[in-house]
Short mmCIF file of the C-alpha atoms (twelve columns), coordinates in Angstrom:
data_MODEL
# 
_entry.id   MODEL 
# 
loop_
_atom_site.group_PDB 
_atom_site.id 
_atom_site.type_symbol 
_atom_site.label_atom_id 
_atom_site.label_alt_id 
_atom_site.label_comp_id 
_atom_site.label_asym_id 
_atom_site.label_seq_id 
_atom_site.Cartn_x 
_atom_site.Cartn_y 
_atom_site.Cartn_z 
_atom_site.pdbx_PDB_model_num 
ATOM 1   C CA . UNK A 1   16.118  -26.460 -48.419 1 
ATOM 2   C CA . UNK A 2   17.527  -26.036 -45.080 1 
ATOM 3   C CA . UNK A 3   17.710  -29.223 -42.752 1 
ATOM 4   C CA . UNK A 4   16.342  -27.065 -40.082 1 
ATOM 5   C CA . UNK A 5   13.054  -26.706 -42.079 1 
ATOM 6   C CA . UNK A 6   12.791  -30.559 -42.413 1 
ATOM 7   C CA . UNK A 7   13.022  -30.877 -38.627 1 
ATOM 8   C CA . UNK A 8   10.784  -28.053 -37.529 1 
ATOM 9   C CA . UNK A 9   7.272   -27.206 -39.041 1 
ATOM 10  C CA . UNK A 10  7.923   -23.490 -40.092 1 
ATOM 11  C CA . UNK A 11  4.173   -22.708 -39.365 1 
ATOM 12  C CA . UNK A 12  4.718   -23.528 -35.871 1 
ATOM 13  C CA . UNK A 13  7.415   -20.740 -35.721 1 
ATOM 14  C CA . UNK A 14  5.011   -18.349 -37.257 1 
ATOM 15  C CA . UNK A 15  2.385   -19.056 -34.812 1 
ATOM 16  C CA . UNK A 16  5.134   -18.853 -31.940 1 
ATOM 17  C CA . UNK A 17  6.032   -15.363 -33.326 1 
ATOM 18  C CA . UNK A 18  2.439   -14.255 -33.690 1 
ATOM 19  C CA . UNK A 19  1.847   -15.144 -30.048 1 
ATOM 20  C CA . UNK A 20  4.957   -13.136 -29.086 1 
ATOM 21  C CA . UNK A 21  3.440   -10.087 -30.919 1 
ATOM 22  C CA . UNK A 22  0.251   -10.409 -29.750 1 
ATOM 23  C CA . UNK A 23  0.979   -10.803 -25.987 1 
ATOM 24  C CA . UNK A 24  3.784   -8.407  -26.289 1 
ATOM 25  C CA . UNK A 25  6.446   -10.760 -24.910 1 
ATOM 26  C CA . UNK A 26  10.201  -10.222 -25.322 1 
ATOM 27  C CA . UNK A 27  10.831  -14.092 -25.861 1 
ATOM 28  C CA . UNK A 28  8.833   -17.393 -26.277 1 
ATOM 29  C CA . UNK A 29  10.336  -21.069 -26.175 1 
ATOM 30  C CA . UNK A 30  8.602   -24.338 -26.904 1 
ATOM 31  C CA . UNK A 31  10.139  -27.772 -26.309 1 
ATOM 32  C CA . UNK A 32  8.611   -30.794 -27.969 1 
ATOM 33  C CA . UNK A 33  10.208  -34.568 -28.737 1 
ATOM 34  C CA . UNK A 34  13.584  -33.023 -27.285 1 
ATOM 35  C CA . UNK A 35  13.842  -29.922 -29.600 1 
ATOM 36  C CA . UNK A 36  13.720  -26.658 -28.287 1 
ATOM 37  C CA . UNK A 37  12.368  -23.575 -30.785 1 
ATOM 38  C CA . UNK A 38  12.859  -19.958 -29.287 1 
ATOM 39  C CA . UNK A 39  11.667  -16.789 -30.748 1 
ATOM 40  C CA . UNK A 40  12.753  -13.562 -29.563 1 
ATOM 41  C CA . UNK A 41  11.252  -10.077 -30.136 1 
ATOM 42  C CA . UNK A 42  13.558  -7.607  -31.642 1 
ATOM 43  C CA . UNK A 43  11.247  -4.881  -29.888 1 
ATOM 44  C CA . UNK A 44  13.166  -3.398  -26.773 1 
ATOM 45  C CA . UNK A 45  11.584  -4.350  -23.356 1 
ATOM 46  C CA . UNK A 46  9.539   -1.619  -21.934 1 
ATOM 47  C CA . UNK A 47  11.144  -0.090  -18.874 1 
ATOM 48  C CA . UNK A 48  10.277  -1.087  -15.456 1 
ATOM 49  C CA . UNK A 49  8.306   1.360   -13.882 1 
ATOM 50  C CA . UNK A 50  10.140  3.899   -11.462 1 
ATOM 51  C CA . UNK A 51  9.464   5.559   -8.119  1 
ATOM 52  C CA . UNK A 52  7.351   2.388   -7.078  1 
ATOM 53  C CA . UNK A 53  8.670   1.051   -3.475  1 
ATOM 54  C CA . UNK A 54  9.153   -2.720  -3.223  1 
ATOM 55  C CA . UNK A 55  6.329   -4.537  -1.518  1 
ATOM 56  C CA . UNK A 56  6.497   -4.269  2.347   1 
ATOM 57  C CA . UNK A 57  8.670   -1.214  2.440   1 
ATOM 58  C CA . UNK A 58  6.675   1.622   4.195   1 
ATOM 59  C CA . UNK A 59  7.689   5.296   3.586   1 
ATOM 60  C CA . UNK A 60  9.530   6.759   6.523   1 
ATOM 61  C CA . UNK A 61  7.606   9.757   7.857   1 
ATOM 62  C CA . UNK A 62  6.459   10.866  11.418  1 
ATOM 63  C CA . UNK A 63  3.231   9.633   12.131  1 
ATOM 64  C CA . UNK A 64  2.481   12.716  14.081  1 
ATOM 65  C CA . UNK A 65  2.555   16.249  12.698  1 
ATOM 66  C CA . UNK A 66  3.591   19.393  14.744  1 
ATOM 67  C CA . UNK A 67  1.151   20.798  17.057  1 
ATOM 68  C CA . UNK A 68  -1.882  22.366  15.319  1 
ATOM 69  C CA . UNK A 69  -5.073  24.252  15.779  1 
ATOM 70  C CA . UNK A 70  -7.317  22.594  13.299  1 
ATOM 71  C CA . UNK A 71  -10.804 23.037  12.369  1 
ATOM 72  C CA . UNK A 72  -12.602 19.663  11.884  1 
ATOM 73  C CA . UNK A 73  -16.390 19.226  10.677  1 
ATOM 74  C CA . UNK A 74  -18.883 16.481  10.576  1 
ATOM 75  C CA . UNK A 75  -22.052 17.433  8.840   1 
ATOM 76  C CA . UNK A 76  -23.810 14.651  10.553  1 
ATOM 77  C CA . UNK A 77  -23.001 15.506  14.005  1 
ATOM 78  C CA . UNK A 78  -22.823 18.962  14.122  1 
ATOM 79  C CA . UNK A 79  -23.447 21.768  11.569  1 
ATOM 80  C CA . UNK A 80  -20.988 24.027  13.229  1 
ATOM 81  C CA . UNK A 81  -17.415 23.691  13.246  1 
ATOM 82  C CA . UNK A 82  -15.463 22.649  16.247  1 
ATOM 83  C CA . UNK A 83  -11.846 23.689  16.975  1 
ATOM 84  C CA . UNK A 84  -9.607  21.182  18.247  1 
ATOM 85  C CA . UNK A 85  -6.112  22.078  19.325  1 
ATOM 86  C CA . UNK A 86  -3.130  19.457  20.008  1 
ATOM 87  C CA . UNK A 87  -1.108  17.208  18.019  1 
ATOM 88  C CA . UNK A 88  -2.876  15.656  14.954  1 
ATOM 89  C CA . UNK A 89  -1.909  12.061  14.520  1 
ATOM 90  C CA . UNK A 90  -1.907  11.153  10.704  1 
ATOM 91  C CA . UNK A 91  -1.774  8.189   8.536   1 
ATOM 92  C CA . UNK A 92  1.771   7.967   7.178   1 
ATOM 93  C CA . UNK A 93  0.455   5.421   4.518   1 
ATOM 94  C CA . UNK A 94  -2.907  4.441   3.063   1 
ATOM 95  C CA . UNK A 95  -4.417  1.501   4.755   1 
ATOM 96  C CA . UNK A 96  -7.177  0.214   7.117   1 
ATOM 97  C CA . UNK A 97  -7.482  1.410   10.592  1 
ATOM 98  C CA . UNK A 98  -7.601  -0.952  13.554  1 
ATOM 99  C CA . UNK A 99  -8.093  0.376   17.095  1 
ATOM 100 C CA . UNK A 100 -6.953  -3.008  18.728  1 
ATOM 101 C CA . UNK A 101 -4.513  -5.924  17.961  1 
ATOM 102 C CA . UNK A 102 -7.203  -8.550  17.729  1 
ATOM 103 C CA . UNK A 103 -11.074 -8.294  17.414  1 
ATOM 104 C CA . UNK A 104 -11.219 -9.679  21.139  1 
ATOM 105 C CA . UNK A 105 -8.857  -7.529  22.533  1 
ATOM 106 C CA . UNK A 106 -9.035  -3.864  24.141  1 
ATOM 107 C CA . UNK A 107 -8.243  -0.764  22.015  1 
ATOM 108 C CA . UNK A 108 -4.754  0.591   21.880  1 
ATOM 109 C CA . UNK A 109 -6.155  3.783   23.134  1 
ATOM 110 C CA . UNK A 110 -9.377  5.521   23.878  1 
ATOM 111 C CA . UNK A 111 -10.504 9.056   24.449  1 
ATOM 112 C CA . UNK A 112 -8.754  10.323  27.639  1 
ATOM 113 C CA . UNK A 113 -5.668  7.750   27.435  1 
ATOM 114 C CA . UNK A 114 -2.475  9.089   28.655  1 
ATOM 115 C CA . UNK A 115 0.223   8.088   25.800  1 
ATOM 116 C CA . UNK A 116 3.864   8.271   26.070  1 
ATOM 117 C CA . UNK A 117 6.276   8.689   23.112  1 
ATOM 118 C CA . UNK A 118 6.430   5.033   21.450  1 
ATOM 119 C CA . UNK A 119 3.190   3.768   22.786  1 
ATOM 120 C CA . UNK A 120 1.258   2.155   20.002  1 
ATOM 121 C CA . UNK A 121 -1.753  4.035   18.888  1 
ATOM 122 C CA . UNK A 122 -3.358  1.919   16.305  1 
ATOM 123 C CA . UNK A 123 -2.636  -0.608  13.452  1 
ATOM 124 C CA . UNK A 124 -2.622  0.429   10.029  1 
ATOM 125 C CA . UNK A 125 -3.045  -2.692  7.665   1 
ATOM 126 C CA . UNK A 126 -1.441  -2.125  4.053   1 
ATOM 127 C CA . UNK A 127 -1.154  -5.065  1.622   1 
ATOM 128 C CA . UNK A 128 -1.807  -7.452  4.252   1 
ATOM 129 C CA . UNK A 129 1.163   -6.107  6.553   1 
ATOM 130 C CA . UNK A 130 -0.019  -4.744  9.930   1 
ATOM 131 C CA . UNK A 131 1.793   -1.543  10.685  1 
ATOM 132 C CA . UNK A 132 2.143   -0.424  14.409  1 
ATOM 133 C CA . UNK A 133 1.512   3.391   14.271  1 
ATOM 134 C CA . UNK A 134 3.339   4.853   17.576  1 
ATOM 135 C CA . UNK A 135 3.012   8.214   19.323  1 
ATOM 136 C CA . UNK A 136 5.824   10.603  18.767  1 
ATOM 137 C CA . UNK A 137 5.003   12.643  21.940  1 
ATOM 138 C CA . UNK A 138 3.361   12.174  25.192  1 
ATOM 139 C CA . UNK A 139 0.089   13.558  25.832  1 
ATOM 140 C CA . UNK A 140 -3.570  12.807  26.152  1 
ATOM 141 C CA . UNK A 141 -5.921  11.329  23.315  1 
ATOM 142 C CA . UNK A 142 -8.528  14.140  23.278  1 
ATOM 143 C CA . UNK A 143 -10.453 12.972  19.958  1 
ATOM 144 C CA . UNK A 144 -10.497 9.889   17.758  1 
ATOM 145 C CA . UNK A 145 -11.690 10.602  14.079  1 
ATOM 146 C CA . UNK A 146 -12.037 7.642   12.474  1 
ATOM 147 C CA . UNK A 147 -13.708 4.069   13.161  1 
ATOM 148 C CA . UNK A 148 -12.455 0.470   13.354  1 
ATOM 149 C CA . UNK A 149 -12.133 -1.013  9.853   1 
ATOM 150 C CA . UNK A 150 -12.257 2.816   8.048   1 
ATOM 151 C CA . UNK A 151 -10.082 2.922   4.998   1 
ATOM 152 C CA . UNK A 152 -7.540  5.715   5.629   1 
ATOM 153 C CA . UNK A 153 -5.695  8.086   3.025   1 
ATOM 154 C CA . UNK A 154 -2.354  9.143   3.310   1 
ATOM 155 C CA . UNK A 155 -1.912  12.135  5.580   1 
ATOM 156 C CA . UNK A 156 -5.440  11.588  6.968   1 
ATOM 157 C CA . UNK A 157 -5.696  12.856  10.491  1 
ATOM 158 C CA . UNK A 158 -6.811  9.918   12.558  1 
ATOM 159 C CA . UNK A 159 -6.328  11.227  16.085  1 
ATOM 160 C CA . UNK A 160 -5.680  14.469  18.508  1 
ATOM 161 C CA . UNK A 161 -3.313  14.345  21.421  1 
ATOM 162 C CA . UNK A 162 -3.237  17.268  23.532  1 
# 
């Protein structure tokens, strides 16, 4: 019998191999009384998922779309759709909408606010990161279509700037 089996319990190695297979691990090691036993899988590791941006990276795209004439309906407020013309400010990423920097502060903009290119319109929280969404052009806020704390979808129209 090999000296290795006198030093290391083969049942322990088999148990490590079972854990390795059941948990779909690539390698498992254990150290006991100064001895280290490593068991490696022959299976190739699964490839890393592709196309997922690192945490904290915001896809770069304009927050404002070109001027549009858009029909927006709200079944609760009015059964007849109203037509709104202007520049639609859209959510560049999924997140939570905040109209002000702190709960006790004034909103960045309200209906009728004059904005200039680069002015902060709102904050979009994504994965605990507060992203300031800025105006892409000058104008007047004519409509705000969401409320504080609303969950926004990618590309959802948030407000209209005329």
